[in-house]
Structure formats: C-alpha cells, structure tokens
mmCIF file of C-alpha atoms in Angstrom:
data_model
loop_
_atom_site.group_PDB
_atom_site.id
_atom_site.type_symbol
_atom_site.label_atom_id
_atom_site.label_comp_id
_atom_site.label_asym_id
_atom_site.label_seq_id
_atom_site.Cartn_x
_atom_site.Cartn_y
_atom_site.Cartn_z
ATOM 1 C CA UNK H 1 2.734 1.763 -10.237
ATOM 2 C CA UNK H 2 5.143 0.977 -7.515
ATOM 3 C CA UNK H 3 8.680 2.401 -7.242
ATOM 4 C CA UNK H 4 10.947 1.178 -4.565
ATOM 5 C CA UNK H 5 13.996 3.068 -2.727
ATOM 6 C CA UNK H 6 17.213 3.088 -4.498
ATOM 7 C CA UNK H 7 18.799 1.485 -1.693
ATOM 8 C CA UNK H 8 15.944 -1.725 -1.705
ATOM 9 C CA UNK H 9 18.099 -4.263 -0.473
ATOM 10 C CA UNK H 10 19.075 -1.700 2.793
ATOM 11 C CA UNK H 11 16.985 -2.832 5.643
ATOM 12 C CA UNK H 12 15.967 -1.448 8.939
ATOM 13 C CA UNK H 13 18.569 -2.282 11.869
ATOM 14 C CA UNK H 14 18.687 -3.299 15.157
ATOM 15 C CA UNK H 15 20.417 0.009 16.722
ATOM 16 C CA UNK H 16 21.870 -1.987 19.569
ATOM 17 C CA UNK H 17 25.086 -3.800 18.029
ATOM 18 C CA UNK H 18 25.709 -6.341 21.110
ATOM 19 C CA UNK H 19 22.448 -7.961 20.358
ATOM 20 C CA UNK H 20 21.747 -11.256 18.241
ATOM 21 C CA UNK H 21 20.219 -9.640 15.299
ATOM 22 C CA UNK H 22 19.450 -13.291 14.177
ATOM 23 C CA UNK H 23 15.722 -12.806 15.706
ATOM 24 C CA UNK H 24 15.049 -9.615 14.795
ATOM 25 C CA UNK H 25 12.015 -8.184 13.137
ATOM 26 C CA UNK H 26 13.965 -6.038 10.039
ATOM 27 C CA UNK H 27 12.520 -3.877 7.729
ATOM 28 C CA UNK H 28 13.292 -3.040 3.866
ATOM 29 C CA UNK H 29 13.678 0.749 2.947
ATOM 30 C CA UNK H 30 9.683 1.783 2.576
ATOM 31 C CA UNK H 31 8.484 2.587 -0.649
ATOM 32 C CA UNK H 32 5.156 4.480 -1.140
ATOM 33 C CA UNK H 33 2.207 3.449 -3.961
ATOM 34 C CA UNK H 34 1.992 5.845 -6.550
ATOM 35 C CA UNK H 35 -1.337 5.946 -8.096
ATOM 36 C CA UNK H 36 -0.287 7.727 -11.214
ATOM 37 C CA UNK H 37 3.475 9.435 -12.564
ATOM 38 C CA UNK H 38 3.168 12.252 -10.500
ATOM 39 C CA UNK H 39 5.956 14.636 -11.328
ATOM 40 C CA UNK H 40 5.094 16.720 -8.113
ATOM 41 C CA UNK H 41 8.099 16.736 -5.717
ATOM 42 C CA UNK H 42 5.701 16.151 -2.768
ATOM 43 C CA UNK H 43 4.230 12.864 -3.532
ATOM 44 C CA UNK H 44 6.849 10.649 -3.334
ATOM 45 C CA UNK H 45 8.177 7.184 -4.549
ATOM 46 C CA UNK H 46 10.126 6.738 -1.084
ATOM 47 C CA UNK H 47 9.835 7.949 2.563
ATOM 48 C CA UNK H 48 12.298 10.590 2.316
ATOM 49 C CA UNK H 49 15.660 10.803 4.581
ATOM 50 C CA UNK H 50 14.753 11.461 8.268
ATOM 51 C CA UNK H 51 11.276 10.473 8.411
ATOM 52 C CA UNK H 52 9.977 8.460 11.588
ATOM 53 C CA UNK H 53 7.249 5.640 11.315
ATOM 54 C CA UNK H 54 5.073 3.860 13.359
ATOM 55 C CA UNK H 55 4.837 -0.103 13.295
ATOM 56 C CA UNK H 56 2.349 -2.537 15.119
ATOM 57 C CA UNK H 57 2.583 -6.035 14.428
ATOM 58 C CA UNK H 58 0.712 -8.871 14.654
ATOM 59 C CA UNK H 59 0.537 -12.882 14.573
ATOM 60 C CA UNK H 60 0.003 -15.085 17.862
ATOM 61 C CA UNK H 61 -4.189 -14.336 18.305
ATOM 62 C CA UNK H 62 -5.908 -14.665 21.699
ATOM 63 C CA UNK H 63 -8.073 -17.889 22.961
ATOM 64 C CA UNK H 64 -10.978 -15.506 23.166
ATOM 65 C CA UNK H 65 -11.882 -11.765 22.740
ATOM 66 C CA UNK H 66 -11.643 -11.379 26.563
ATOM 67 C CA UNK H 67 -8.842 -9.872 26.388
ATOM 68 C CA UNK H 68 -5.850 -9.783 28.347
ATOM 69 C CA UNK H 69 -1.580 -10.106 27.981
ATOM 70 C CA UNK H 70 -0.503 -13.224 30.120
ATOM 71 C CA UNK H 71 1.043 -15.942 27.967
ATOM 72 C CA UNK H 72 -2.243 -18.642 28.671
ATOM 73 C CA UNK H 73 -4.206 -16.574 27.125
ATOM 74 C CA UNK H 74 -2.653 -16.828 23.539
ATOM 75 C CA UNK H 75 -4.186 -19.408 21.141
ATOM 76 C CA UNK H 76 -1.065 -21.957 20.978
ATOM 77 C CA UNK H 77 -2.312 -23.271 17.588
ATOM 78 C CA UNK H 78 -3.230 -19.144 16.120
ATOM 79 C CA UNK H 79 0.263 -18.274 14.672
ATOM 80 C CA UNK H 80 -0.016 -20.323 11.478
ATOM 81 C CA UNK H 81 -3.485 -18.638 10.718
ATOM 82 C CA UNK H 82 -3.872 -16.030 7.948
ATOM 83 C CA UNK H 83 -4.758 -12.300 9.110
ATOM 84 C CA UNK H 84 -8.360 -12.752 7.834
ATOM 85 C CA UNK H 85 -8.606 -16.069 10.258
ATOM 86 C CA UNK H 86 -7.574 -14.564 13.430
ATOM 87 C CA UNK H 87 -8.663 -10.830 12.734
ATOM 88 C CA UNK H 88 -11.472 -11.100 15.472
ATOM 89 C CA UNK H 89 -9.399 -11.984 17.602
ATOM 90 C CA UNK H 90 -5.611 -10.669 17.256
ATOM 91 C CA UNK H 91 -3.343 -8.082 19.734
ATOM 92 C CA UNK H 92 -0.662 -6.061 18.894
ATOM 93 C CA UNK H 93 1.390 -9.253 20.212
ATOM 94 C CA UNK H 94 4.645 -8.394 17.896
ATOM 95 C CA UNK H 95 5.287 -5.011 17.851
ATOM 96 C CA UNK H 96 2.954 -1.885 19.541
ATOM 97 C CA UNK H 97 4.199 0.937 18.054
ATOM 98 C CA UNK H 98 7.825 0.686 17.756
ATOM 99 C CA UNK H 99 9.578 3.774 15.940
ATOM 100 C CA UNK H 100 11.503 3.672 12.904
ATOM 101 C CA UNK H 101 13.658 6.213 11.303
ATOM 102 C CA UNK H 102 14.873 6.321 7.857
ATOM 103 C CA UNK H 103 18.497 6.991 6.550
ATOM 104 C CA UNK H 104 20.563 6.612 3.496
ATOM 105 C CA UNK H 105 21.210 3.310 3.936
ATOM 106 C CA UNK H 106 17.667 2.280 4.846
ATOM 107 C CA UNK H 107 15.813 2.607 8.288
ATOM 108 C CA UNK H 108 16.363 1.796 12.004
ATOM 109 C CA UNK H 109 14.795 0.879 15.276
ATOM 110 C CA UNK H 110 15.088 4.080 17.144
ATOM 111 C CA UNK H 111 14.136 1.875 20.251
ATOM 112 C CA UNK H 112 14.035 -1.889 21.285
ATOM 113 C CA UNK H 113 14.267 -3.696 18.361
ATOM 114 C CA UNK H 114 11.157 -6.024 17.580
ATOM 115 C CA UNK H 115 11.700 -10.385 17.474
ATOM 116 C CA UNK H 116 10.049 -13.073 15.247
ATOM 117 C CA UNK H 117 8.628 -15.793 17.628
ATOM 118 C CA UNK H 118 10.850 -18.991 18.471
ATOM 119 C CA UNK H 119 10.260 -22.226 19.666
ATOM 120 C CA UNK H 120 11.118 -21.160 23.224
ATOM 121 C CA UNK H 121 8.907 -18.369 23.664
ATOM 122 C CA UNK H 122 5.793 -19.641 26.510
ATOM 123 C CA UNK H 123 3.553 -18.343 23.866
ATOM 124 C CA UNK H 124 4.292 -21.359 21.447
ATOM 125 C CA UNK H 125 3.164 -24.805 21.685
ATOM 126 C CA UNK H 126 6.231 -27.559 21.669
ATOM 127 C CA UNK H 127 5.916 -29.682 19.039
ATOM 128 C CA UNK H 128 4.397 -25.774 16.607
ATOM 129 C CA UNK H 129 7.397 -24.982 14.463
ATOM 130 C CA UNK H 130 7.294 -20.541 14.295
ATOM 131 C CA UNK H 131 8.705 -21.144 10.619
ATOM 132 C CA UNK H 132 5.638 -20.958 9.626
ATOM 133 C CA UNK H 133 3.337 -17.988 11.440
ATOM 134 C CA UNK H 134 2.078 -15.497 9.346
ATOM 135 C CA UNK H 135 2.739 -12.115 10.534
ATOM 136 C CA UNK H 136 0.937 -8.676 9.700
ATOM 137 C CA UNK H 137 2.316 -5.351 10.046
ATOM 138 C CA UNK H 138 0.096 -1.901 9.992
ATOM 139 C CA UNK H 139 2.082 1.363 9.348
ATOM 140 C CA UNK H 140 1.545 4.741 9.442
ATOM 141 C CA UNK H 141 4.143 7.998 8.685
ATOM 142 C CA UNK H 142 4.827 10.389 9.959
ATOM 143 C CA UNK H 143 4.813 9.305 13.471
ATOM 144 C CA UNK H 144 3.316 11.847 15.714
ATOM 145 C CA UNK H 145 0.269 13.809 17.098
ATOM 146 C CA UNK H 146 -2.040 13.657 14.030
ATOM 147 C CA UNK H 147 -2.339 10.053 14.277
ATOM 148 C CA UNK H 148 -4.076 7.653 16.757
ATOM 149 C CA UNK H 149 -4.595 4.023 16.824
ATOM 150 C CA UNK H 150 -7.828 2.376 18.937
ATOM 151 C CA UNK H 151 -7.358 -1.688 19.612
ATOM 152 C CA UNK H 152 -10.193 -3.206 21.383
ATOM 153 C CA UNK H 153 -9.760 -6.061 23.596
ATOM 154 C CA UNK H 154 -9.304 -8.184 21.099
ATOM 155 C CA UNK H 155 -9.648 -7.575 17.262
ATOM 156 C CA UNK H 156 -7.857 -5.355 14.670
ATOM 157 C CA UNK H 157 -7.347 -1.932 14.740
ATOM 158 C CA UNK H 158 -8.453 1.356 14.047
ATOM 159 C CA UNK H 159 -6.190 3.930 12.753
ATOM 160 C CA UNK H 160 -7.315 7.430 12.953
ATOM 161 C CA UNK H 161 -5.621 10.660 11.107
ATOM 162 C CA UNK H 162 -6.628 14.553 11.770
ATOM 163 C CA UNK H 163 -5.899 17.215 9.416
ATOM 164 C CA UNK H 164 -4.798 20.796 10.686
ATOM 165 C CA UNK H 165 -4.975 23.088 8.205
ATOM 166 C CA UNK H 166 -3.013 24.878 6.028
ATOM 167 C CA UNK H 167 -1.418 21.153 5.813
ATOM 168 C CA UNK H 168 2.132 20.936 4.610
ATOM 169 C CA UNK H 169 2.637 17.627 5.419
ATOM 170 C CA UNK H 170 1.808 14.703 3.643
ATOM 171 C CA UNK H 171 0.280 11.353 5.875
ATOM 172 C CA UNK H 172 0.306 7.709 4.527
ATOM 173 C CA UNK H 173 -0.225 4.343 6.171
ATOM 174 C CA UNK H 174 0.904 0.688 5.359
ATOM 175 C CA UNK H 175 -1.211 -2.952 5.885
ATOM 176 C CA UNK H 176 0.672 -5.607 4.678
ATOM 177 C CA UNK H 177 -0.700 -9.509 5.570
ATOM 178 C CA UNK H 178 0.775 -12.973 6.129
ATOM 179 C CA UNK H 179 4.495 -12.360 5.783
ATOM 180 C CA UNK H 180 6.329 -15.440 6.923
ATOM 181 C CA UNK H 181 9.632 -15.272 8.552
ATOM 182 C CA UNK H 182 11.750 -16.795 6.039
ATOM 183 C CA UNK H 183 10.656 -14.836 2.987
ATOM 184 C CA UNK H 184 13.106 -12.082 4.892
ATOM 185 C CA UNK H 185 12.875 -8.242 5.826
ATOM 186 C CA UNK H 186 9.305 -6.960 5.904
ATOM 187 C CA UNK H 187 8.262 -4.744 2.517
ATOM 188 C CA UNK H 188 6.023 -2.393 3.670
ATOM 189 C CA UNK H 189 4.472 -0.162 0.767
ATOM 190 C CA UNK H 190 2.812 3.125 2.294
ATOM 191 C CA UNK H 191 -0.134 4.693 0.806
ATOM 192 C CA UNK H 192 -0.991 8.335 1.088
ATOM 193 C CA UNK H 193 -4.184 9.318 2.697
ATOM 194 C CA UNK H 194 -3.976 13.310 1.431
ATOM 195 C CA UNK H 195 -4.204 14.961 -1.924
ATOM 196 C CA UNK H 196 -1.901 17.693 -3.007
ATOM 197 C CA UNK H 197 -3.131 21.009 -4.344
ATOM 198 C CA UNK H 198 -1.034 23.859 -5.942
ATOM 199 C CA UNK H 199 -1.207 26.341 -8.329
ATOM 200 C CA UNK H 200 -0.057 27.203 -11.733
ATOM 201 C CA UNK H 201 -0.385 30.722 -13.660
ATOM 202 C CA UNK H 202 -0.399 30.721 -17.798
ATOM 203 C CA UNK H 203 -0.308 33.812 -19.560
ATOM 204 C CA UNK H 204 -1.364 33.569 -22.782
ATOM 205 C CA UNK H 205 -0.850 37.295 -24.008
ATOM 206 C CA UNK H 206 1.267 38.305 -26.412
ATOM 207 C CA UNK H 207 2.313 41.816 -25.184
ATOM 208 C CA UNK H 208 1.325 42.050 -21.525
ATOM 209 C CA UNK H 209 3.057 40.833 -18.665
ATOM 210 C CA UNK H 210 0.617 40.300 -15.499
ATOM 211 C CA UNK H 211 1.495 40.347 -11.986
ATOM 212 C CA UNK H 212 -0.818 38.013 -9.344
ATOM 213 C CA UNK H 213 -1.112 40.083 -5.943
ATOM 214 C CA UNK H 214 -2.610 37.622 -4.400
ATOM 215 C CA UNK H 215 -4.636 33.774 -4.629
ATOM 216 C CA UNK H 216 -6.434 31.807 -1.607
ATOM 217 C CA UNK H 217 -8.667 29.400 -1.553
ATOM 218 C CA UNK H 218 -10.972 29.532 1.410
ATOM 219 C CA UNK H 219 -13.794 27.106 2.265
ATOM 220 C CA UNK H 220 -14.655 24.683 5.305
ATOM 221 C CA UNK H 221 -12.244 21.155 4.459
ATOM 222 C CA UNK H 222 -12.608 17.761 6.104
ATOM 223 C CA UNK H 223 -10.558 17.286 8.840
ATOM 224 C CA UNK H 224 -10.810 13.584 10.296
ATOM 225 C CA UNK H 225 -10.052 10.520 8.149
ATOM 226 C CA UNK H 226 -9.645 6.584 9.762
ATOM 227 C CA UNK H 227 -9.411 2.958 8.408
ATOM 228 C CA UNK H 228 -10.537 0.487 9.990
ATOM 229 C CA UNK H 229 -8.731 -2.641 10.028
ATOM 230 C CA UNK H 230 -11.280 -5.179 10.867
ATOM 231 C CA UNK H 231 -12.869 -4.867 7.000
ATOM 232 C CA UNK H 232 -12.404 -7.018 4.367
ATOM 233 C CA UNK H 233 -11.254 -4.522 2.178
ATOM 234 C CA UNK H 234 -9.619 -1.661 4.921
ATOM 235 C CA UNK H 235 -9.873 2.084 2.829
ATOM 236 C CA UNK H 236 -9.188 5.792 3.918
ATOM 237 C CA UNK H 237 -12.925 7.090 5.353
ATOM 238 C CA UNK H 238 -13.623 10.343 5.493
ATOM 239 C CA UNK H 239 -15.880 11.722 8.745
ATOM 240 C CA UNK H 240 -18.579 13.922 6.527
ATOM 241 C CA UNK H 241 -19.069 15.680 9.791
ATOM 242 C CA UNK H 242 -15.750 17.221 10.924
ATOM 243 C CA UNK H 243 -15.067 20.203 9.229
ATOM 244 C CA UNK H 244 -12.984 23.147 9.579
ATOM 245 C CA UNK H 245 -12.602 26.560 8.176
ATOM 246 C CA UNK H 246 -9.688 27.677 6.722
ATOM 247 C CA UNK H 247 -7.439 29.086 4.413
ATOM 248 C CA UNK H 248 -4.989 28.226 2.037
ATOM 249 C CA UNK H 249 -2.410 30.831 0.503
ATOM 250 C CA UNK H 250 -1.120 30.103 -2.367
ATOM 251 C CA UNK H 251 0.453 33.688 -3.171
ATOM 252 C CA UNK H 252 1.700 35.853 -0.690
ATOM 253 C CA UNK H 253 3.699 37.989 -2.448
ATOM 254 C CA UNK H 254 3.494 38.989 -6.105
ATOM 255 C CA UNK H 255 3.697 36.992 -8.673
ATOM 256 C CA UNK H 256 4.770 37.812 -12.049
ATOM 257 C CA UNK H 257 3.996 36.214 -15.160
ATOM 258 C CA UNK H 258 5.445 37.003 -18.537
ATOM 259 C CA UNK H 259 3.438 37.285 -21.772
ATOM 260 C CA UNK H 260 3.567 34.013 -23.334
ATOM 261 C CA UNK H 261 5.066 32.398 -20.041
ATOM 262 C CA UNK H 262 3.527 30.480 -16.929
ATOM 263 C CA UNK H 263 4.991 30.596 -13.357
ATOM 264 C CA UNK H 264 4.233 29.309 -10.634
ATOM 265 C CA UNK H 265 2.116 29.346 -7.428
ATOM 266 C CA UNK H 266 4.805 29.649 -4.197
ATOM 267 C CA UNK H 267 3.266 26.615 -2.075
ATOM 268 C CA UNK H 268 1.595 23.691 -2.337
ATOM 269 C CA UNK H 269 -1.391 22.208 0.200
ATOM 270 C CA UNK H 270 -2.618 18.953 1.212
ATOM 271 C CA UNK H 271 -6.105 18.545 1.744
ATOM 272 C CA UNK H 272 -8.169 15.486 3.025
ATOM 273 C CA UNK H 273 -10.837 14.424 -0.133
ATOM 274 C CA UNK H 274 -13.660 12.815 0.471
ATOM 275 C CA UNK H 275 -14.118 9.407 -2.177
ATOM 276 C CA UNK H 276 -17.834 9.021 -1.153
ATOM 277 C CA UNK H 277 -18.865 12.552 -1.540
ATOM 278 C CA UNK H 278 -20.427 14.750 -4.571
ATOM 279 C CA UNK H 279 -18.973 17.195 -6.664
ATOM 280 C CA UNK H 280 -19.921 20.043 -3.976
ATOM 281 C CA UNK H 281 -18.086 18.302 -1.416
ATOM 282 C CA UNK H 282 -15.484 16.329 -2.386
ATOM 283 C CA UNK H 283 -12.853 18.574 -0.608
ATOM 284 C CA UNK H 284 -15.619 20.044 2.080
ATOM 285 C CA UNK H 285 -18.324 23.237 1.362
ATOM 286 C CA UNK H 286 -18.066 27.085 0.965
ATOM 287 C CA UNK H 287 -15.093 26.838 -1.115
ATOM 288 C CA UNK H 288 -14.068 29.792 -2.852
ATOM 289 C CA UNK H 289 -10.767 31.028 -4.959
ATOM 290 C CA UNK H 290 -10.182 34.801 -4.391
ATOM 291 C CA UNK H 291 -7.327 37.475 -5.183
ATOM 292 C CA UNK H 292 -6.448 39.716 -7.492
ATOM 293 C CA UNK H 293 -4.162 40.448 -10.603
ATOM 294 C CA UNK H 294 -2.512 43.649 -12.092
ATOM 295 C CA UNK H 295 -3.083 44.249 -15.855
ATOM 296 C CA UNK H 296 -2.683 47.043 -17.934
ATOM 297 C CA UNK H 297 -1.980 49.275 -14.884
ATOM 298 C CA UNK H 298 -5.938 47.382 -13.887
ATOM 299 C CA UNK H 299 -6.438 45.448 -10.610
ATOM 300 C CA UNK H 300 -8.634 43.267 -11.270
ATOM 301 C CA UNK H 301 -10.504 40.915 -8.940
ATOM 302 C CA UNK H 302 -10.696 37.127 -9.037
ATOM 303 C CA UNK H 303 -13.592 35.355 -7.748
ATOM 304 C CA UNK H 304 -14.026 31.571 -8.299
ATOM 305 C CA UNK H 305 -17.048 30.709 -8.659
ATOM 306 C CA UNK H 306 -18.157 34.505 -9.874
ATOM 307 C CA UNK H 307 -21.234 33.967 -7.629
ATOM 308 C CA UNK H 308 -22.649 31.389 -4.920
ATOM 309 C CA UNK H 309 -20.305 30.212 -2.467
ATOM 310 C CA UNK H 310 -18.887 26.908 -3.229
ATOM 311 C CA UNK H 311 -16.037 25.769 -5.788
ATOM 312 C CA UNK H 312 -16.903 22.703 -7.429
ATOM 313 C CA UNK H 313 -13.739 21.053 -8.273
ATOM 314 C CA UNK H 314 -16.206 18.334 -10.900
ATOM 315 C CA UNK H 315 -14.728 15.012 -9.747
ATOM 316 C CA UNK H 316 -13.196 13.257 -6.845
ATOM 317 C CA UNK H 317 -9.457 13.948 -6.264
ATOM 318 C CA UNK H 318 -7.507 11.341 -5.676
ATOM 319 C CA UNK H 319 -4.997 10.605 -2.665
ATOM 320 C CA UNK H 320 -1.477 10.771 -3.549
ATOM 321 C CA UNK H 321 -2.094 13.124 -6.414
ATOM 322 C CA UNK H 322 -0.996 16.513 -7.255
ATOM 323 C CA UNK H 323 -3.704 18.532 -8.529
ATOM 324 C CA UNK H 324 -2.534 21.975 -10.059
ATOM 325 C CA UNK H 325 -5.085 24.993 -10.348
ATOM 326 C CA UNK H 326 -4.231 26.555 -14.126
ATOM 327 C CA UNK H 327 -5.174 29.679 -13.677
ATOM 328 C CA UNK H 328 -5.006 30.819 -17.459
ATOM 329 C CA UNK H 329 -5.038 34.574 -18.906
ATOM 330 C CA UNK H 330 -6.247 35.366 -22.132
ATOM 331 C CA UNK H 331 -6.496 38.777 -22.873
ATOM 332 C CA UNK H 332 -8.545 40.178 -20.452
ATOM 333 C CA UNK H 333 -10.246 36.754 -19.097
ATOM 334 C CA UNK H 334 -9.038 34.399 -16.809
ATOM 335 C CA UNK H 335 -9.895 30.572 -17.460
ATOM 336 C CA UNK H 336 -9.712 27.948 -14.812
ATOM 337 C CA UNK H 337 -8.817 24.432 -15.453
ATOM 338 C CA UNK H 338 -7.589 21.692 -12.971
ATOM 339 C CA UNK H 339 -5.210 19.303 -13.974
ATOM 340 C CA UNK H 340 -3.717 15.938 -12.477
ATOM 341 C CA UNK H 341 -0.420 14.625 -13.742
ATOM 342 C CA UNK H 342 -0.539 16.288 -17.014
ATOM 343 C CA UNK H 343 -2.825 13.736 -18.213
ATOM 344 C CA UNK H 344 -6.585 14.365 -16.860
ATOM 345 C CA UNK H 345 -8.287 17.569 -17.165
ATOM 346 C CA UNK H 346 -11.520 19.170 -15.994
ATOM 347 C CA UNK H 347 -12.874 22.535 -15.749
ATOM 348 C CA UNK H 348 -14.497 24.391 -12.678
ATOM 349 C CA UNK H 349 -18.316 23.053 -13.028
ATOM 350 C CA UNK H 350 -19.789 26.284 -13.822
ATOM 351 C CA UNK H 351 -21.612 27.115 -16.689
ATOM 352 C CA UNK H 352 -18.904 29.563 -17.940
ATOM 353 C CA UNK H 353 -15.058 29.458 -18.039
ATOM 354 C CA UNK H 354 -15.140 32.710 -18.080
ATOM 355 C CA UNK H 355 -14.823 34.234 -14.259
ATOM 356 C CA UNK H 356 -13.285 37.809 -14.498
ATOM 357 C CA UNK H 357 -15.803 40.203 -13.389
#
C-alpha cells in the first residue's frame, strides 16, 4: 500500500532563483512503500520535514565498459534505451549524488540543481530528439556516513548500508526506471531497508500492579546490508558474516503497569533482518531478552529463552515493520508474544510460553 505526501503536487526546487528552471531535473515530495498499516510512528508514509537524500541519475550509456567521462565516449544512440538495455553499460551521467532536502512544501536541491538532456548538449546526436530518453534515478535517505555507493567503470551500481547499533534511525532507498521527461517531476517511492522493534507490557492481573526495572535484548545483530543494482530483480542483502554485539534497552527506568492495563516500552530499535536466514538467525545469534520485574514486593527475573542462548523470534521480520514484544503478565507468569501491525502473531519458538523462573 502506497501513501503519498500531503503536499504531492509540491516538487523539489531549483534553490538558485536566477536560473532557467525550464531544464531542470525536479522532484515530487517522496513517499515511502508501506508494506502493511503500520500504526508505528517510526515507519512512515513520507520522508519527514528536514530529511536530506541522496540522488544519482542515469540515462546517456557509454560506447563501451572502458570507461571514461569525455563526451565521445557516450553512446549517441543509448538515451532512448530502457535501464535493463544499457545497465552494462551506464554512468552516473545525470546526477552523482546531488543532495536534497525536504520541507513543507516539498524538497530542494541543496546544491547545483540537476538538467534533463537537450538537443545541444555534445553528448546528443543531431537529428536524436532528448524527448524521448529514459532516465533512472537510485535513492537512498538519510544521506550520510552509513551509506556508500560503488560504480564500476561502467555498469550499475552498488549501494551499500551499515548498521551501528543501538539504531535509532531508520534507512530506505529508491530505484525507479525509464522516466521520460515529459511525464514531469520524478516520483521516487523509498523503501525501508530496517525493521522496527519495541516493546509492549500487558498486565493481566486483577489486583496487582507490577513495575518493570528493567528489559534488554542482547545478542550479536547483522550489521552490513547492500543491493546491487545490476540484477534483474535489485533486493536488500544481508552480509551473513558481519555481525556485531550489542545491546538494546528498551527500559531504563521503571516501568509501571497497572492491573488490568498495558504500558509501554520507552524506545523503539531498528535492526537489520536477514530474509534468507532461519528462525535462529533472522535478526543475528546469541539473542537473549533479560531484566527484571517487581511483584508482590518479589523481584523477579526475566530470561528469554529460560535456557540456551539464542531468542528465536519464529519467522522472518519484515523491513518497514514494527514488531512489538508483548510481554504479558498473568498472575505470576510472564507470556511472550510478538506481534506485527496488530494483525500477525507468533510466539517465542520454545516449547513453553511460560518463561518466569
């Protein structure tokens, strides 16, 4: 389900005004692909208000994949070719990583604003008529550090993403083909690469009133993620062999929870999943939930799972989904059941709900 920006027809702008803005490459206000009706304030239906993307875009390919940036060596006849034709053999021609920044009113060119071809550039034959090039446009947001993106000599790109964890911040890219010049500003649709994990307590008791100390979930989580362009079908890959240890807090401070009340967990993490992984490892290995509740005047441990040292979550999470951990109380025995959306439900993998020791 795609939602756009309230302000859809709002377009990315060229930020010097003395220019003719007649050429200009402009963008409409990015929307982001949600996979499901998230209600979770973090994954979005919009880049929100002050983000900065990254934009490289593509259309004129080279004679060969030699290489090289002087006008002769740009296939004359390439530009009308579909991304899929000149793939093998394409540059970052259009735009190489031009910044954009998003406002109320849409987005802008935080630098030198990027042009469709004309009939005078050296790149284009004489009698070729630019009206019809296809252009395509890869994405990625935030714009910073975490992400890197490899062009050979010649070919499409790889795009490249690391994790540092705790992760706050979400990641997404966009790949949109064949755009032609007269169909108007570009629509780029982002796509997030992370999924979103917090946690929710439910007490269940009538007459008791608990108080959560404290909740972490520890464990070694993927790190390094990267598409890569050049396949038919480009998707987020996970690199089974970068992993890091760390550790998410999701209470650092007490918590309480009312009888017959839930509350909830005070922050939410993003975490790199792994699609082609098993149960064990979708999120990484040694994963394990600890802390500790106060009931009755009791502190009582929590250790998910009760023994071993990996948390299987049952099932691969999703990118731009919010997962919540239900930590439910009943009586004196905590049940665990993740939940996506309200609408899909699993439990922890173990032979037991039951985890209180």
């Amino acid at each position: 389900m795609l939602f756009g920006c309230g302000l859809m027809f709002s377009a990315c702008e060229d930020n010097a005004p003395d220019s003719d803005t007649g050429d200009i490459i402009l963008f409409s206000s990015p929307a982001v692909a949600v996979e499901s009706s998230s209600r979770a304030e973090l994954v979005q239906s919009a880049l929100p208000e002050g983000s900065v993307f990254s934009v490289y875009g593509y259309c004129i390919p080279l004679i060969d994949n030699q290489g090289g940036t002087s006008d002769d060596r740009f296939n004359p006849t390439g530009g009308e070719e579909a991304w899929n034709a000149k793939k093998d053999l394409i540059t970052p021609d259009v735009i190489n990583g031009a910044e954009l920044k998003v406002d109320r009113l849409g987005c802008y060119y935080t630098g030198t604003p990027a042009r469709w071809y004309t009939p005078n550039n050296p790149r284009v034959r004489k009698e070729a008529d630019p009206v019809d090039f296809k252009y395509s446009f890869i994405a990625f947001a935030p714009s910073g550090e975490n992400f890197g993106i490899t062009h050979p000599l010649a070919g499409a790109p790889t795009l490249s993403y690391k994790v540092s964890y705790p992760c706050e911040e979400d990641a997404m890219y966009s790949f949109l083909t064949d755009h032609k010049r007269e169909w108007g500003a570009v629509d780029l649709q982002f796509r997030h690469i992370l999924t979103a994990l917090s946690v929710q307590f439910n007490n269940y008791n009538r007459d008791e009133d608990i108080v959560v100390n404290s909740l972490e979930l520890e464990g070694d989580f993927y790190t390094d993620a990267s598409i890569d362009f050049s396949e038919p079908d480009p998707t987020v890959r996970v690199n089974d062999g970068a992993l890091a240890a760390a550790t998410m807090q999701f209470v650092s401070q007490p918590v309480t929870v009312a009888r017959e009340a839930s509350a909830k967990g005070q922050d939410t993490f993003f975490v790199l999943a792994n699609s082609h992984g098993t149960e064990s490892n979708y999120l990484g290995s040694s994963k394990v939930l600890r802390g500790s509740i106060t009931y009755k005047g009791q502190t009582i441990d929590i250790r998910i799972p009760k023994e071993g040292s990996n948390f299987n979550f049952g099932r691969v999470p999703l990118p731009g989904v919010n997962y919540t951990l239900n930590i439910n109380f009943i009586g004196n025995d905590i049940m665990l059941m993740l939940t996506a959306d309200d609408v899909e439900y699993w439990e922890s993998g173990s032979d037991s709900n039951t985890i209180i020791e």
